[in-house]
Every structure is written in structure tokens, then in C-alpha cells.
């Protein structure tokens, strides 16, 4: 059910964008200033931000060059442009050539890190992999308990220390345990932190260093979890987190709402790493691999022939 | 937060400054800059459109006040429009309960900061209103959400009412309320689970809690990093349960906060509190006019102008400006200007009060020390040298370096930049402060240390807001981090 839930969520919601686009491409419209402004608005509403303005500029340019002549050609033009911008942003989760694959999960407060870990763990377990969790958020109240609850539900072991412990120490223990127990994957949670907090970003750097002490190639994946409802700030999050941790991919969480996570288009320009998964709900099943075409179509569900079926 | 709006406003201001009157066509660039800034700050497209129209209407409707520059008037229009918007119709605090306990209900999307805010608010009420609050754990959805609230309660010594997660949230809230009555709690705060506005069963559940507990105020907790979708969710929450007000969280980050403006606009409800950190005492009462001031470049332009007028010797400033234009500006004049600026207060604060500069300076480590170093260099010159900078040859430079306790490089750099600035000023005639003047004091920033973001013309109109051509040279550059 790739994209099933995402698309049903899109359908279920009287989605602004869809509504906007169908109005936009209604019969008899002219490719004029009004049309362009409406198109810009529709793209903005998906959080494309200045990228949306640039796409509209591109469209104007193509119109001048007679590459696009009428409104009917615009959907295909948009689809091409959006796909082009996302080229290379699909990739599977990597695995270490040998020994445990260490996956470090990072992100701002409340973006969906811990829940994404539970989902990833469920996903890997289903594939027959052995998984270990590391409760690296020792700061937030009951964050350890939260991950512990997931571990219990999934029947997966967890390495933890009490709230207030040094997160780097937890990371160290977790890597040691992963090596000793020869698990396939170690999923390491971290506390949410704003990228503007220098001391907390330094703390994150320390966690990375400590992980490398035992496994120089680790973390094999550092996934930045972004909340799809976030606007242009997501771009700053991406570039700043990448300064403190070797971010290899993204998880776009909360894609089951009406937000599209369109800031991702702008993120491509500062941090061209793939999106590894989409979070589409609060349950462990609610994780979907990212597919560029499906995502772009979800953004541009304007036409019956291209509308994906849920 | 809100920094970029400030920066863009500076741009708008520069586009408008120098105009004798505000007309439809000469405010066009400024207006466009404001619109662009709003959009980049995540303000909803429609909200931005209406807001810009509002600013324009105010600007064009203005009487021309002779004494005040149009650029400043434009800022005032923007400020007033922003304040009105932020006030969300009317200013008000928390609701009052005719009869205790006061019941407050939190709601919002997942991860917005509800639970943390419950604890913060309880602490705030105890500290500032001498209340004895009870927290009710009605998030039975997220694993360990109850533990989270209990841990916070324990840490702060605030009572928490909780039940096993098998219970139903509306029932938990109702029983929590009864519990509060028997224990003489005068405030009850209901922590609810995060939910999507399109999740019908969960939205119904919120309404059930509302029907059952009849809270005096429902607070929507919103993340300041939200994007365009903020209006959709806020509208829906407001439609389901009339909101009393908003709490904006994670304001300690660098989000531009435009979504918050949109939410206030579409719900007509004010922001009451801002969360400024993860700790329980990181909560601030929200003050719309002050926030509008901060958006304007953290600036209180009017206050700064007044202050400047009181400390700046008008004649001296005018003389300096004239000399500047003729390229006769010397180190003596420079020292005088430095001292004037310093009288205004710590440098960073002063510059931060000027629209557009506050945000440009965000990344700069300003040190008043650098200021002092330059002063030391100038003070180590003889009066004659100060008046005739051309006199300062290598032996003199060596002496000045030794005398001021600086390496020779510093002295060389200062003199070189001073000369460049003089040349530039000569070429520009009456214009404004070139970025290069900033560079004079900069510690080797990217573009010669000048003010990042200051375009060629530099400081608008050769003056300080309201200065009408009075020179206000000598803005230091700085080091970028
Ligand atoms: N609807 C929806 N909710 C989600 C999704 N992912 C996470 N959530 C919810 O978002 C909230 C925050 O998720 P967490 O996983 O605790 O986020 P976190 O990043 O670990 O938060 P902190 O550790 O507090 O910074 C919880 O209520 C989750 O149930 C998603 O894909 N869709
Ligand atoms: N930096 C910062 N973090 C916050 C703020 N308010 C809440 N948080 C964090 O945001 C995350 C989610 O908060 P929580 O209260 O659990 O959100 P809830 O899911 O809405 O109850 C936690 O990591 C909190 O520590 C704030 O004002 N600033
Ligand atoms: Mg977490
Ligand atoms: Mg909560």
C-alpha cells in the first residue's frame, strides 16, 4: 500500500492545493497574470516558498520562448519541473557491509523522532532483521519511558539510562551492546533540539564522536526527522543539523495531515540528501518509503488522468 | 524569531527613504519588499495580501507631517498594521472564572508543545497569580504522555490527576475536575492528546471534553515553525471549539513566525503566551505592541530617534556630515562621532534598534571592545595627526601601535580603510554611509567587514532615521561567526 494512506489522507481532506489547482486548470482559463498569481499562491500553500516563485518565473520564461503555449500544458510543465528538482532524492536505507548498522535519529523538538524510530523498528523487524533501540533522549520528561513503551510493544530490546544521564554515555553503551549482541540495526534516539542552541548542537556532535569511537564508519545513517507542517524554517533545520551531524537522509513525518512538506524543495538546494521515509500516522505501520513520482503527484493532484488511486 | 521581517522592512525603508511624500508609485518597491518578506516568513498568501493592502492604505492616507520623514512614517504604518494584527481584535489575558476552579484546556497538533506548556502555565499561575493548579493527564494516546506530565508535576511540585490509559479522555477530564473541587484547586489545566484537524473521531473527542468540562478558556498551542498549513488547522480547531487564545511555542528558535501572524488573523484570537525554551520557566507573557516593535528590527525607532536627539550635538553632527561630504572628515571628527554613538548605549543594542540593522547584525559578534581598540588607536595619535591623517607615516604608525598596545596591522588597517572611506565619500558626495565605513571598524568580515546586507547606498539618506541628512557615520562592521 505504497502511498495508500498518504493519498487517502489527501483525498479525505478537501485539500487546498487540489481545490486550488482544479480551479486553476478549469476550462477556458488564459495564461495571464491572474493565472500566474493564482498558481504562485497554490505553490506557496504547499510551503514551496521562494521555490514556487522561481517555478512561476520559469513558466513565464517558457511561455516567452513558446515552449508552453496554453494553460493545458501547464500541469505537465509543473510536473516536469518538480520531478527535476527532486531527481535523486529517493534511496533505500543503507546497511553496513558488516556489523550492526547504526541509525542515528535527529531533529528539532516534537518533529516525530521517537515515533519514527518505533516505525522503523517495526519495518525492519518485519524484514526479519534484529533491532536494538538506544534511548538517547535523556532530557525530556518521560522520553525514556516513551521509547521503552514502544520497545515493549514491539518486543525489541532497548539500552537506556535514567533521565538526566549523559546522552553520549547512552550512545556508547548502545553501540557496545549492538556489537556484542551482533544485531543488524541499532536505532539511536536523541533529544529534540533547536538548531540555534549551540550547546545542544555540540552535545549532538559529541554523540556522533562517541559512536565513531567503537565503529568508525558509524553512524551509517543519520536521519533528520522533519515535521511536514513546518514552513521555510525546515530549510534552516536541514542546513544547521548537517553542520553538526553527518545527515544522510530525511524522514518527513506527519504527512497524513493537510500539509505537504513542500519546504523539501528548498531543502534540496542546501542539503541534497534523499528522503528515506514518510511518516503517515501515529501507529507503527504508518511509515512509507518515499517515491518521488508519488510525492509530486500528491502535490499536483489536479487532473483525473494523473490522480493516483488510493 | 521575526528577524527576517525586520531585515526586509529595512529594505522597504531604504526604498522609500528620501521621498518627499508617499505616493502610490514611490512606495511600490517598499510594499513589494514587505510582501516578499511576509511570504518568506511563512505568512499565509492571502493574509500577506490583505496585510500589504492595509499598510498601503494607511501609508497613502497619511497627512504629510513635515518634521517626520516619509520613510519613518511608512514604518509607523507598518508598525500600526502589525500591532493591530497581532492584537487579534482585542487584547486580553487569561479568562476569569466566576467561580473557582478556572478550567483551561490545551489543544493542538502533535508535538506542538502542549504538555510542556501545561507545566509552564501551571508554574506561571502559581508564581504570578498565587494559584494552586491541578494538571489533568488526558493524553492517553501517545506512549508515556501521562508519565511525561507526572514527571513534570513531580519536578515542579504541582498536582497531577491521572488514570490508567485504558480510560476515556473525556471521562478523565470530568473526574479530574471533580478531584480539583474536592481538593480546593483553583485552576485546572487539561492536557489533551495531539491531533490532526482532519481526524474526525479525535476532533469529536475534543468537543466531548469541551461539552463535559465547559472550560473557561481553550488555548491552541502552536509551533512557531509552522508553515502555510497553519491556517487550515487553526481554523478547524477554532470552528470546533471556540478558542480563547493562542500559545506560541519554540519561539527560542529562528523561525520567522509568519504562521503565527496568519493564525491570529484567521482566528481573530490573540497570542497570550510564548514558549521560549524547554524548561518549565521558559514562558513569557506575549505583548503584541512590543512584539510588533521587535518585528520592526527589534527596534523602537521613535525611542531611538528621541534618544539620539538628546545625546547628539546637532551642530557637531552637521559639521561632521558636511566634512564627510567634502572628504575632509578626519580622525578627530571620527572620534567625536564614536563618542556620540557610545552615549546611546551598548553598540549592539543601539544598532539593534534601527530597523533592518538588527537582523543584519544577528550573525555578527559585536564587541564594544573593538570599538575601544579603535578609540585607543586614535587617542594615541597626536591632535595634529588626527586632523591630518595624511601625515601619518610608517614611523608614526609604529609609535601609535606601540602607544595603543595594538599590532601594527591594526593601525595600518584603520588608516587604510579610513582613507578609502574618505575617497568614497568624496565620490559619493551627499549620499549615505557606504558599507566601507562600516568596514573601518570591522574586524575583517566577509565583504571587507562592512555591514552585511547594507547595499551601496548604505545607511539611508545619509542619516539616521529622522535625521534629515544629519550624518551618522561610523557604524562598525563586525566579525561574522
Ligand atoms: N499524525 C502524525 N503524528 C505523528 C507522526 N509522527 C509522530 N507523530 C506524533 O507527533 C508527536 C511527537 O512525536 P515524537 O515521536 O514524540 O516526537 P519527537 O521528535 O521524539 O519529540 P521530542 O523527543 O519531544 O522532541 C507524538 O504525538 C506522535 O504521536 C506522523 O507521521 N503523523
Ligand atoms: N525549544 C523549545 N522546545 C519546546 C518548547 N515547548 C515545547 N518544547 C519541546 O517540544 C517537544 C514536544 O513538546 P510536548 O510538550 O511533548 O508536545 P505535545 O506533544 O504537544 O504535548 C518536547 O521536546 C518539548 O521539550 C519551547 O518553547 N521551546
Ligand atoms: Mg522523542
Ligand atoms: Mg503531550
Short mmCIF file of N, CA and C in Angstrom, two decimals, chain A residues 217-273:
data_model
loop_
_atom_site.label_atom_id
_atom_site.label_comp_id
_atom_site.label_asym_id
_atom_site.label_seq_id
_atom_site.Cartn_x
_atom_site.Cartn_y
_atom_site.Cartn_z
N UNK A 217 32.92 3.77 11.02
CA UNK A 217 32.05 4.08 9.87
C UNK A 217 30.66 4.55 10.30
N UNK A 218 30.38 4.37 11.60
CA UNK A 218 29.04 4.70 12.07
C UNK A 218 28.98 6.19 12.43
N UNK A 219 27.83 6.81 12.53
CA UNK A 219 26.55 6.24 12.16
C UNK A 219 26.43 6.06 10.65
N UNK A 220 25.91 4.92 10.25
CA UNK A 220 25.80 4.64 8.81
C UNK A 220 24.69 5.45 8.18
N UNK A 221 23.70 5.74 9.00
CA UNK A 221 22.65 6.65 8.55
C UNK A 221 22.40 7.63 9.68
N UNK A 222 22.33 8.90 9.34
CA UNK A 222 21.86 9.89 10.29
C UNK A 222 20.64 10.52 9.64
N UNK A 223 19.49 10.22 10.19
CA UNK A 223 18.25 10.69 9.57
C UNK A 223 17.69 11.88 10.34
N UNK A 224 17.45 12.93 9.61
CA UNK A 224 16.86 14.13 10.18
C UNK A 224 15.35 14.03 10.02
N UNK A 225 14.63 14.07 11.13
CA UNK A 225 13.18 13.96 11.07
C UNK A 225 12.58 15.37 11.01
N UNK A 226 11.86 15.63 9.93
CA UNK A 226 11.23 16.94 9.76
C UNK A 226 9.72 16.78 9.85
N UNK A 227 9.10 17.76 10.45
CA UNK A 227 7.64 17.78 10.56
C UNK A 227 7.09 18.42 9.29
N UNK A 228 6.22 17.70 8.59
CA UNK A 228 5.72 18.21 7.31
C UNK A 228 4.94 19.52 7.46
N UNK A 229 4.49 19.82 8.67
CA UNK A 229 3.74 21.07 8.84
C UNK A 229 4.67 22.27 8.97
N UNK A 230 5.97 22.01 9.06
CA UNK A 230 6.92 23.11 9.20
C UNK A 230 7.06 23.89 7.90
N UNK A 231 7.21 25.18 8.02
CA UNK A 231 7.38 26.02 6.84
C UNK A 231 8.84 26.15 6.43
N UNK A 232 9.21 27.35 6.03
CA UNK A 232 10.55 27.57 5.49
C UNK A 232 11.66 27.33 6.52
N UNK A 233 11.33 27.29 7.80
CA UNK A 233 12.35 27.03 8.81
C UNK A 233 12.99 25.64 8.63
N UNK A 234 12.25 24.74 7.97
CA UNK A 234 12.79 23.39 7.75
C UNK A 234 14.11 23.46 6.99
N UNK A 235 14.24 24.47 6.14
CA UNK A 235 15.47 24.61 5.35
C UNK A 235 16.65 24.93 6.27
N UNK A 236 16.40 25.81 7.24
CA UNK A 236 17.46 26.11 8.20
C UNK A 236 17.79 24.89 9.03
N UNK A 237 16.74 24.17 9.43
CA UNK A 237 16.97 22.96 10.22
C UNK A 237 17.90 22.02 9.47
N UNK A 238 17.61 21.84 8.18
CA UNK A 238 18.41 20.92 7.37
C UNK A 238 19.86 21.38 7.30
N UNK A 239 20.08 22.64 6.99
CA UNK A 239 21.47 23.05 6.81
C UNK A 239 22.21 23.08 8.14
N UNK A 240 21.52 23.45 9.20
CA UNK A 240 22.20 23.52 10.51
C UNK A 240 22.48 22.13 11.09
N UNK A 241 21.51 21.25 11.01
CA UNK A 241 21.75 19.91 11.55
C UNK A 241 22.89 19.23 10.80
N UNK A 242 22.95 19.50 9.49
CA UNK A 242 24.01 18.88 8.69
C UNK A 242 25.39 19.38 9.10
N UNK A 243 25.45 20.52 9.76
CA UNK A 243 26.73 21.03 10.25
C UNK A 243 27.23 20.24 11.46
N UNK A 244 26.29 19.73 12.24
CA UNK A 244 26.67 19.07 13.49
C UNK A 244 26.60 17.55 13.44
N UNK A 245 25.90 17.02 12.46
CA UNK A 245 25.80 15.58 12.34
C UNK A 245 25.86 15.23 10.85
N UNK A 246 26.41 14.05 10.54
CA UNK A 246 26.54 13.68 9.12
C UNK A 246 25.21 13.21 8.53
N UNK A 247 24.30 14.16 8.33
CA UNK A 247 22.94 13.80 7.89
C UNK A 247 22.98 13.12 6.51
N UNK A 248 22.42 11.90 6.44
CA UNK A 248 22.44 11.15 5.18
C UNK A 248 21.06 11.06 4.54
N UNK A 249 20.04 11.43 5.30
CA UNK A 249 18.71 11.31 4.73
C UNK A 249 17.69 11.98 5.63
N UNK A 250 16.46 12.07 5.10
CA UNK A 250 15.39 12.72 5.84
C UNK A 250 14.23 11.77 6.05
N UNK A 251 13.47 12.04 7.10
CA UNK A 251 12.16 11.42 7.25
C UNK A 251 11.18 12.58 7.34
N UNK A 252 10.19 12.59 6.47
CA UNK A 252 9.15 13.61 6.54
C UNK A 252 7.98 13.04 7.32
N UNK A 253 7.83 13.49 8.56
CA UNK A 253 6.76 12.96 9.41
C UNK A 253 5.50 13.81 9.29
N UNK A 254 4.39 13.25 9.71
CA UNK A 254 3.09 13.94 9.76
C UNK A 254 2.59 14.32 8.36
N UNK A 255 2.88 13.45 7.41
CA UNK A 255 2.38 13.68 6.05
C UNK A 255 0.91 13.28 5.92
N UNK A 256 0.32 12.76 7.00
CA UNK A 256 -1.08 12.37 6.94
C UNK A 256 -2.02 13.54 7.16
N UNK A 257 -1.50 14.70 7.45
CA UNK A 257 -2.35 15.88 7.60
C UNK A 257 -2.58 16.55 6.27
N UNK A 258 -2.86 17.83 6.28
CA UNK A 258 -3.07 18.53 5.01
C UNK A 258 -1.81 19.25 4.55
N UNK A 259 -0.75 19.16 5.33
CA UNK A 259 0.50 19.81 4.93
C UNK A 259 1.25 18.91 3.97
N UNK A 260 2.00 19.52 3.07
CA UNK A 260 2.69 18.73 2.04
C UNK A 260 4.18 18.61 2.26
N UNK A 261 4.70 19.35 3.21
CA UNK A 261 6.15 19.29 3.39
C UNK A 261 6.90 19.88 2.21
N UNK A 262 6.30 20.87 1.57
CA UNK A 262 6.90 21.43 0.35
C UNK A 262 8.23 22.15 0.57
N UNK A 263 8.56 22.42 1.83
CA UNK A 263 9.86 23.04 2.12
C UNK A 263 10.98 22.13 1.65
N UNK A 264 10.65 20.86 1.44
CA UNK A 264 11.64 19.91 0.97
C UNK A 264 12.28 20.36 -0.35
N UNK A 265 11.51 21.04 -1.18
CA UNK A 265 12.07 21.51 -2.45
C UNK A 265 13.21 22.50 -2.20
N UNK A 266 13.01 23.37 -1.21
CA UNK A 266 14.06 24.32 -0.86
C UNK A 266 15.23 23.63 -0.17
N UNK A 267 14.92 22.59 0.59
CA UNK A 267 15.97 21.85 1.29
C UNK A 267 16.95 21.23 0.29
N UNK A 268 16.41 20.76 -0.83
CA UNK A 268 17.26 20.17 -1.87
C UNK A 268 18.43 21.08 -2.22
N UNK A 269 18.19 22.37 -2.16
CA UNK A 269 19.23 23.31 -2.58
C UNK A 269 20.34 23.48 -1.54
N UNK A 270 20.03 23.18 -0.29
CA UNK A 270 21.07 23.32 0.74
C UNK A 270 21.60 21.98 1.23
N UNK A 271 20.77 20.96 1.12
CA UNK A 271 21.18 19.64 1.62
C UNK A 271 20.57 18.57 0.71
N UNK A 272 21.27 18.23 -0.35
CA UNK A 272 20.69 17.30 -1.32
C UNK A 272 20.79 15.84 -0.88
N UNK A 273 20.14 15.51 0.21
CA UNK A 273 20.11 14.11 0.65
C UNK A 273 18.71 13.56 0.37
#
